[in-house]
Short mmCIF file of C-alpha atoms in Angstrom, two decimals:
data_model
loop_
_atom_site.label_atom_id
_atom_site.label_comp_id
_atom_site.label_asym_id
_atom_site.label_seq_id
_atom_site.Cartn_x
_atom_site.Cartn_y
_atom_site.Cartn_z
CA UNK A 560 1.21 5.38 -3.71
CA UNK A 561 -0.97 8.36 -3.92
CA UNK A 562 -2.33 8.85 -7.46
CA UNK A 563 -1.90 12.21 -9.09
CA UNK A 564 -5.63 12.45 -9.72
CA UNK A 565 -7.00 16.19 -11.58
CA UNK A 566 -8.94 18.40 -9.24
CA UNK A 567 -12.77 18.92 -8.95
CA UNK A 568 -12.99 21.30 -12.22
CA UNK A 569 -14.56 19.03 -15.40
CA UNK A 570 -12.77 21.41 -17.45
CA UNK A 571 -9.39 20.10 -16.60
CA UNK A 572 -10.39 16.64 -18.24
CA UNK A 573 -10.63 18.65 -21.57
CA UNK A 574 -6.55 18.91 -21.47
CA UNK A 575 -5.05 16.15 -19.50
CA UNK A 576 -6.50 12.73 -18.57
CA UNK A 577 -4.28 10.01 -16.56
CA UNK A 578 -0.91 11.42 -17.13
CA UNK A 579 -1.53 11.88 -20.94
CA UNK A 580 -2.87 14.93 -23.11
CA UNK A 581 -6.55 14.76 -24.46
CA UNK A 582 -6.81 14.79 -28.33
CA UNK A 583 -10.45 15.61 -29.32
CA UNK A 584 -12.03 14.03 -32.13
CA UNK A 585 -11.48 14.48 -34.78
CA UNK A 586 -8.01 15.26 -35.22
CA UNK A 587 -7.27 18.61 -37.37
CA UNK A 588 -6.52 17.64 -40.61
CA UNK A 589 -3.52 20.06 -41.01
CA UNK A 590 -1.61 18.75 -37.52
CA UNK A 591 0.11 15.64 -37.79
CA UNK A 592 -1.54 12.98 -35.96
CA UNK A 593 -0.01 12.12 -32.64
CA UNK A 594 0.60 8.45 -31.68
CA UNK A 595 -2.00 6.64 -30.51
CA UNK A 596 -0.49 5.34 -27.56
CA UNK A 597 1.11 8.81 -27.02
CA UNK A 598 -2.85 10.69 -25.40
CA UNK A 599 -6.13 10.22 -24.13
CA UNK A 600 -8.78 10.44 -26.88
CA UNK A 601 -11.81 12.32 -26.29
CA UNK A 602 -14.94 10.87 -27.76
CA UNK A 603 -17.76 13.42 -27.33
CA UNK A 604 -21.04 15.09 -29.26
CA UNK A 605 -22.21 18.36 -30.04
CA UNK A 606 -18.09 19.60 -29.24
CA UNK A 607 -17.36 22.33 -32.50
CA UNK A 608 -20.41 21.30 -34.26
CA UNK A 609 -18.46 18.24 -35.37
CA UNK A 610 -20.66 15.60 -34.58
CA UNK A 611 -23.93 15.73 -33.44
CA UNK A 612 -24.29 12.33 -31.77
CA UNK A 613 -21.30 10.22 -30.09
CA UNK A 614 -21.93 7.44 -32.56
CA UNK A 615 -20.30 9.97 -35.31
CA UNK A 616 -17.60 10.52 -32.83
CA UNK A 617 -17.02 6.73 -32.33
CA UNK A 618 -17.24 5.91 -35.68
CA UNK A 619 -14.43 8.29 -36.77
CA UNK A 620 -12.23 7.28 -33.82
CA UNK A 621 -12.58 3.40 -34.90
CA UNK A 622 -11.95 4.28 -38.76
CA UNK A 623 -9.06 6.67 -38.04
CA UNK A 624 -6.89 5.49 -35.21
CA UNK A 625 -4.87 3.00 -34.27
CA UNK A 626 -6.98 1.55 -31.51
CA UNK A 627 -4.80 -1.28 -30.41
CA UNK A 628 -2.28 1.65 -29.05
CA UNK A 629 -4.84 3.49 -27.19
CA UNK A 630 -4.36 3.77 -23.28
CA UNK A 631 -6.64 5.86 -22.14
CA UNK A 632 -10.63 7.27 -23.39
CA UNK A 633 -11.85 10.12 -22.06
CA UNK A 634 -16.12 10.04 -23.08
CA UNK A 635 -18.07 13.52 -23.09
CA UNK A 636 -20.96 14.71 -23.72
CA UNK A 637 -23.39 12.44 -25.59
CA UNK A 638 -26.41 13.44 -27.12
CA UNK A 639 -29.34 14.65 -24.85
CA UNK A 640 -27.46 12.76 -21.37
CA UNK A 641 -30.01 14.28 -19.29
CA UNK A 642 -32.70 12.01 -21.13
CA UNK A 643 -30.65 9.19 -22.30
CA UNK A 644 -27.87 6.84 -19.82
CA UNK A 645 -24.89 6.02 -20.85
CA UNK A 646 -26.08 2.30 -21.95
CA UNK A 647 -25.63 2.51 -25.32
CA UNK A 648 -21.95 3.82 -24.84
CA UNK A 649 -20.77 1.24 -22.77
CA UNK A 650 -22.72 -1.53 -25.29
CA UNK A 651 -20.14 0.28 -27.95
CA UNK A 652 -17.27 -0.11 -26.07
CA UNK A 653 -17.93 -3.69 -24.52
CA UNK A 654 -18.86 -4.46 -28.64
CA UNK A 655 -15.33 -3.38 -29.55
CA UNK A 656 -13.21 -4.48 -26.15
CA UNK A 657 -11.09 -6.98 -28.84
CA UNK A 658 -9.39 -4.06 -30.66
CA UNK A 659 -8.85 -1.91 -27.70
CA UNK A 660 -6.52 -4.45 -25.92
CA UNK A 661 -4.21 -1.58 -24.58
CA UNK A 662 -7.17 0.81 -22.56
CA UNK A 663 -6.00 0.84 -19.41
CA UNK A 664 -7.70 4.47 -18.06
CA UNK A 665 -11.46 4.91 -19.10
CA UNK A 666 -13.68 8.55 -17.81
CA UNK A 667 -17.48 8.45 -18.60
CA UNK A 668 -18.71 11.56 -18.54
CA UNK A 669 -16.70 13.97 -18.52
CA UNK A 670 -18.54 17.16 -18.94
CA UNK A 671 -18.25 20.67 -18.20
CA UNK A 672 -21.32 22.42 -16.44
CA UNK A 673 -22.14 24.08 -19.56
CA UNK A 674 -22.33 21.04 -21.30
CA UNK A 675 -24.81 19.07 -18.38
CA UNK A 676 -24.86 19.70 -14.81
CA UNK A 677 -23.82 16.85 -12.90
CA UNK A 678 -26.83 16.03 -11.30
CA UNK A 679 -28.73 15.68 -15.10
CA UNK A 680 -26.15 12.90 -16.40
CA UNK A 681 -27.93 9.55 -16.55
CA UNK A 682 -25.95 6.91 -15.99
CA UNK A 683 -26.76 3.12 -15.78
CA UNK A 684 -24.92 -0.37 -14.52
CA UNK A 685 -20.78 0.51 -15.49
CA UNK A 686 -19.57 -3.14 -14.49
CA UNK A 687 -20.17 -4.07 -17.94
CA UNK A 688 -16.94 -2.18 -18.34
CA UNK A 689 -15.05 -4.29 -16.00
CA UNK A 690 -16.24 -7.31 -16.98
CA UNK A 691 -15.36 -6.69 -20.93
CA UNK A 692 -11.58 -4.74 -19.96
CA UNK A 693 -10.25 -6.87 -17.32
CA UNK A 694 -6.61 -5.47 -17.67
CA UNK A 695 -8.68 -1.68 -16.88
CA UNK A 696 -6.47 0.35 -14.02
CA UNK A 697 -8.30 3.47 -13.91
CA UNK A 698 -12.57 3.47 -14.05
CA UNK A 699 -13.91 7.03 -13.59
CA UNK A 700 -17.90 8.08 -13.42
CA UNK A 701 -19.40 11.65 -13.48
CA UNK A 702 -23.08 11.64 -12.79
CA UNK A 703 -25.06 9.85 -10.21
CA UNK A 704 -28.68 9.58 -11.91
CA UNK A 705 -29.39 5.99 -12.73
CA UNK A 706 -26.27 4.75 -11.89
CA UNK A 707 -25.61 1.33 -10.57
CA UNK A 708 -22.34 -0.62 -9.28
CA UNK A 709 -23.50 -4.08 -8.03
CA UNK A 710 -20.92 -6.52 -6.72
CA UNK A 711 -18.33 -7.69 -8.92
CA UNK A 712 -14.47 -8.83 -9.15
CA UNK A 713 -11.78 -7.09 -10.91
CA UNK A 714 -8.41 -7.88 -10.68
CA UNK A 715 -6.16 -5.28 -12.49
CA UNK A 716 -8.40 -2.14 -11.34
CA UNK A 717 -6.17 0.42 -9.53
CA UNK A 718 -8.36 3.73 -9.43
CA UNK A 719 -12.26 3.63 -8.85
CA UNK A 720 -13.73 7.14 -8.81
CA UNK A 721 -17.99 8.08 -8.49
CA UNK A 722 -17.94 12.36 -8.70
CA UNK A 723 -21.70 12.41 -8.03
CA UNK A 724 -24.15 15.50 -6.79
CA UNK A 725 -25.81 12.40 -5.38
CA UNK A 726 -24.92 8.61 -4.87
CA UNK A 727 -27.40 5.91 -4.58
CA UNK A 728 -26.24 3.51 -1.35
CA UNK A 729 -26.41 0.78 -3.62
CA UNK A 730 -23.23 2.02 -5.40
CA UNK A 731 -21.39 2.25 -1.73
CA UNK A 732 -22.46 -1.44 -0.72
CA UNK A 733 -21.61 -2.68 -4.21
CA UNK A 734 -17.67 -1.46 -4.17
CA UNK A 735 -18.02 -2.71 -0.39
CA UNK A 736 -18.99 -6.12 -1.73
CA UNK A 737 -16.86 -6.37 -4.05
CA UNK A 738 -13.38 -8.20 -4.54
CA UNK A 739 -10.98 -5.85 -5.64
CA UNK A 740 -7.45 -6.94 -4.81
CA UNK A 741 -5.17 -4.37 -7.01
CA UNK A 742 -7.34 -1.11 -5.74
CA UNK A 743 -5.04 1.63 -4.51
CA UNK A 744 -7.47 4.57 -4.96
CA UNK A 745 -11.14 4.81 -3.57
CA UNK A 746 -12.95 8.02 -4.23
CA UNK A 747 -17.01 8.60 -3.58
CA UNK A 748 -18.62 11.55 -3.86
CA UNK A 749 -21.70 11.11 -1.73
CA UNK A 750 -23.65 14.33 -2.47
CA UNK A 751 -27.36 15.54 -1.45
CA UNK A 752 -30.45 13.46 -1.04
CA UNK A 753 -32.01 16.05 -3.60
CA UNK A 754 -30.24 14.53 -6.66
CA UNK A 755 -30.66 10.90 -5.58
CA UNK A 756 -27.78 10.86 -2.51
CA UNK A 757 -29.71 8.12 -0.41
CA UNK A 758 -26.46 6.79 1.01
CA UNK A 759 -25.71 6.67 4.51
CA UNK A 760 -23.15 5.54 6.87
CA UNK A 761 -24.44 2.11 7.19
CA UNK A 762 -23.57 1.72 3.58
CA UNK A 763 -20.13 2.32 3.50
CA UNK A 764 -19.97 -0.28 6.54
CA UNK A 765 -18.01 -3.22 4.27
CA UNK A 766 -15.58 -0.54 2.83
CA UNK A 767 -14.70 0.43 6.03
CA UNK A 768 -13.95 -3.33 6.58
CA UNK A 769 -11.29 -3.27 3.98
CA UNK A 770 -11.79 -7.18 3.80
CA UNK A 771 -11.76 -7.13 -0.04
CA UNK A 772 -9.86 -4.37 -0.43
CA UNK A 773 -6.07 -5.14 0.49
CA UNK A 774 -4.51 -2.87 -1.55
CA UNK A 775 -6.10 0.43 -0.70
CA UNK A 776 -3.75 3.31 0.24
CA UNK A 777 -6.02 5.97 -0.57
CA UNK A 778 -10.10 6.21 0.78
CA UNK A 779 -11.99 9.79 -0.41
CA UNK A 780 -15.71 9.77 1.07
CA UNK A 781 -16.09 12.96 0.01
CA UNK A 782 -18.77 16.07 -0.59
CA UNK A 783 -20.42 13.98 2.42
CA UNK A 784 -23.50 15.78 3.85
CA UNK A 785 -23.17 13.18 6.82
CA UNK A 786 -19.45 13.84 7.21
CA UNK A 787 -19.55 13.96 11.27
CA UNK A 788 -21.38 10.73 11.09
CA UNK A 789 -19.07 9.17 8.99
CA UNK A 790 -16.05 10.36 10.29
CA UNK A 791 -17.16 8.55 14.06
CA UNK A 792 -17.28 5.44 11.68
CA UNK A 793 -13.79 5.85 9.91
CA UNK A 794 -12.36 6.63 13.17
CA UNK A 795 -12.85 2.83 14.20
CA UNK A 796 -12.56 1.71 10.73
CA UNK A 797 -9.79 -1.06 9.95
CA UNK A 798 -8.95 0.05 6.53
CA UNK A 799 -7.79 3.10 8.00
CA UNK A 800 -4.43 1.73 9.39
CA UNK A 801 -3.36 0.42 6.25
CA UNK A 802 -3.81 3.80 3.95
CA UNK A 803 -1.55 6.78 3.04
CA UNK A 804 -4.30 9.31 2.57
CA UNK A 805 -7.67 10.01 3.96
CA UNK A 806 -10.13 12.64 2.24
CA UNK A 807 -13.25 13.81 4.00
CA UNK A 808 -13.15 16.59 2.29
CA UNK A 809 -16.05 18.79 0.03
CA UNK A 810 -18.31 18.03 2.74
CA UNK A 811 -20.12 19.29 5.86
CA UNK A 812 -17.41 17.84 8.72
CA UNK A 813 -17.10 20.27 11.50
CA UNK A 814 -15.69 20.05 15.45
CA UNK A 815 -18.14 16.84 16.15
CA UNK A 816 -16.74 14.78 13.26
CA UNK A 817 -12.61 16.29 13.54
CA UNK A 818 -13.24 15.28 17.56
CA UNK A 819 -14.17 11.60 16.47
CA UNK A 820 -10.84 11.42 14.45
CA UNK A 821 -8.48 12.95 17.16
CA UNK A 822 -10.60 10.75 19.53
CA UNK A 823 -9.91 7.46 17.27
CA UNK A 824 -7.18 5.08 16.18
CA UNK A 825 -3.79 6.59 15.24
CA UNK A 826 -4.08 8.86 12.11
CA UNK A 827 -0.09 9.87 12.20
CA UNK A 828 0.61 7.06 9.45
CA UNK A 829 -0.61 9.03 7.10
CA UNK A 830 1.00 10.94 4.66
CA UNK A 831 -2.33 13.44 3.86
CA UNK A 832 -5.55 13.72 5.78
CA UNK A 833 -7.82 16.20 3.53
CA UNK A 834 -10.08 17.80 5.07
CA UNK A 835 -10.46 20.97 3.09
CA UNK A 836 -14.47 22.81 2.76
CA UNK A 837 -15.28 22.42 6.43
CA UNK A 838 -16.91 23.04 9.33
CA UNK A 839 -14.08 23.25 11.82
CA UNK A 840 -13.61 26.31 14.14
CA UNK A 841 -10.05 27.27 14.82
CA UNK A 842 -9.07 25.97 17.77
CA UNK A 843 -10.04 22.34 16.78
CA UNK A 844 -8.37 23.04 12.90
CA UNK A 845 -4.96 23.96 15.34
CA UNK A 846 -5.56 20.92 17.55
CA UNK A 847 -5.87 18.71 14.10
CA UNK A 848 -2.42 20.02 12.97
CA UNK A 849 -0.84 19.54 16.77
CA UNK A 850 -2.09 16.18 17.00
CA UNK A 851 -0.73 15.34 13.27
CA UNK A 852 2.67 16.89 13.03
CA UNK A 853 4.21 14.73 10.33
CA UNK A 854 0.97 15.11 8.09
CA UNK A 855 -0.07 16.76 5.38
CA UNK A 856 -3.55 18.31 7.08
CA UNK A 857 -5.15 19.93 4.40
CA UNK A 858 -7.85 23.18 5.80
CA UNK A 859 -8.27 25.25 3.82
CA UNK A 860 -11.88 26.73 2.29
CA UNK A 861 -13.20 26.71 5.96
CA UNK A 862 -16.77 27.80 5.78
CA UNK A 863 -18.86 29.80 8.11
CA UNK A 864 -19.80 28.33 11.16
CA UNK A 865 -22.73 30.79 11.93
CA UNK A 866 -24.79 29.94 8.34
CA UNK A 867 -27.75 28.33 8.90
CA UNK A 868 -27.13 25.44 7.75
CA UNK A 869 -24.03 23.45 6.25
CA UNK A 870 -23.52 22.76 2.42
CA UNK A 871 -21.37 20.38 0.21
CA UNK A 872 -19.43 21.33 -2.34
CA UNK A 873 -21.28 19.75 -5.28
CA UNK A 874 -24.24 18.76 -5.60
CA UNK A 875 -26.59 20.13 -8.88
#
């Protein structure tokens, strides 16, 4: 299964969040409340001057809904994110995991660019969240700074997604390391060494394994600054022959990197090989599709070959 998951704009995670439509707290008082069950709630500070701190935003979603419906939380902006990580929210939801027995879809940080840049969210350690949800499906992380993933085991978790300007290699060996049995959907966004992207190939070396990872049908390593590099190393990769899409997309691949994948195991098992911002000149994008008949290649947003030098998608 390939998961329906929202494109690269935050702003889209202000109306719709894992299949469901994002009510904003607090409700207005002269609509009739929607079910619980029935949307993603969006907990958030400094959003219409409502609350000024995500505490106030918390407290009114614990006093006014009916939290053992809720599927799916959608947390925004907190107060001052580019000074303070996300600790204290995760301490508030881990505090309360008894009467949220239904979450099943969790996004931290989901901000617009107004609201932070995505390099200036601080983030911290987000297994706690695992470890106090273990029926979670869906775990979704914006921001890069400070964050941490080290090895851990999670049963139910379906969808893991990291959209970072830069991702610590910690956070790549740590999903590699870890035992996650039900994961369908693997998405990193590796970013720029700039704004803390210190991961390299070598790090994604036990994910490539796929030894903990049976389940996997979908593998982004994505807005990849080493994308020829790590394409030579997916091209050998095991998991590979057991997924139904492959993103490399957002990133700097370009005729060294497609040549490694054309040059590799079989890729025609696929349903979708995404490969769009890239590097590619024309006669190896045609050569891609030839090769891949009865995939979806995705091209498009091919950048200049002549600039001086090649960028990601995002990165500040």
């Amino acid at each position: 299964m390939i998961f329906d998951i929202q494109p690269t704009n935050s702003e889209d995670y202000l109306q719709t969040y894992a299949g469901l439509p994002v009510a904003s707290t607090p409700l207005d008082e002269e609509e009739p409340p929607p079910d619980a069950g029935a949307v993603a709630w969006r907990l958030s500070a400094n959003e219409g001057d409502d609350f000024e701190e995500i505490s106030e935003s918390f407290d009114w979603f614990f006093d006014n809904v009916d939290t053992e419906k809720v599927k799916a939380i959608v947390v925004g902006e907190w107060e001052d994110c580019y000074d303070t990580d996300s600790a204290p929210i995760l301490a508030r939801l881990a505090e309360h995991a008894d009467r949220l027995p239904e979450l099943r879809s969790l996004f931290l940080g989901a901000m617009t660019w107004e609201q932070s840049e995505i390099s200036w969210i601080q983030q911290c350690d987000v297994t706690p969240l695992l470890q106090a949800y273990p029926k979670l499906e869906r775990l979704e992380v914006r921001g890069g700074s400070g964050l941490a993933f080290p090895p851990v085991r999670h049963d139910a978790l379906r969808v893991l997604r990291f959209e970072t300007g830069g991702l610590p290699g910690e956070v790549a060996r740590g999903v590699g390391r870890s035992d996650l049995p039900a994961l369908e959907h693997l998405e990193l966004w590796f970013g720029v060494e700039d704004y803390g992207g210190d991961s390299a190939v070598n790090d994604c070396a036990d994910l490539l394994s796929g030894d903990r990872l049976p389940a996997l049908r979908y593998l982004g390593l994505q807005n990849c600054p080493f994308a020829d590099e790590l394409a030579a190393a997916v091209a050998a990769a095991p998991v590979v022959a057991r997924l139904e899409a492959l993103s490399l997309s957002m990133g700097s691949i370009g005729d060294e990197g497609a040549e490694a994948l054309l040059s590799g195991q079989p890729l025609t098992h696929l349903r979708r090989l995404d490969l769009h911002h890239h590097y590619l000149s024309e006669a190896m994008a045609e050569r891609l599709r030839a090769a891949l008949p009865g995939v979806d290649v995705r091209l498009d947003d091919r950048r200049s070959r002549e600039e001086d030098w090649r960028y990601v998608t995002v990165s500040e």
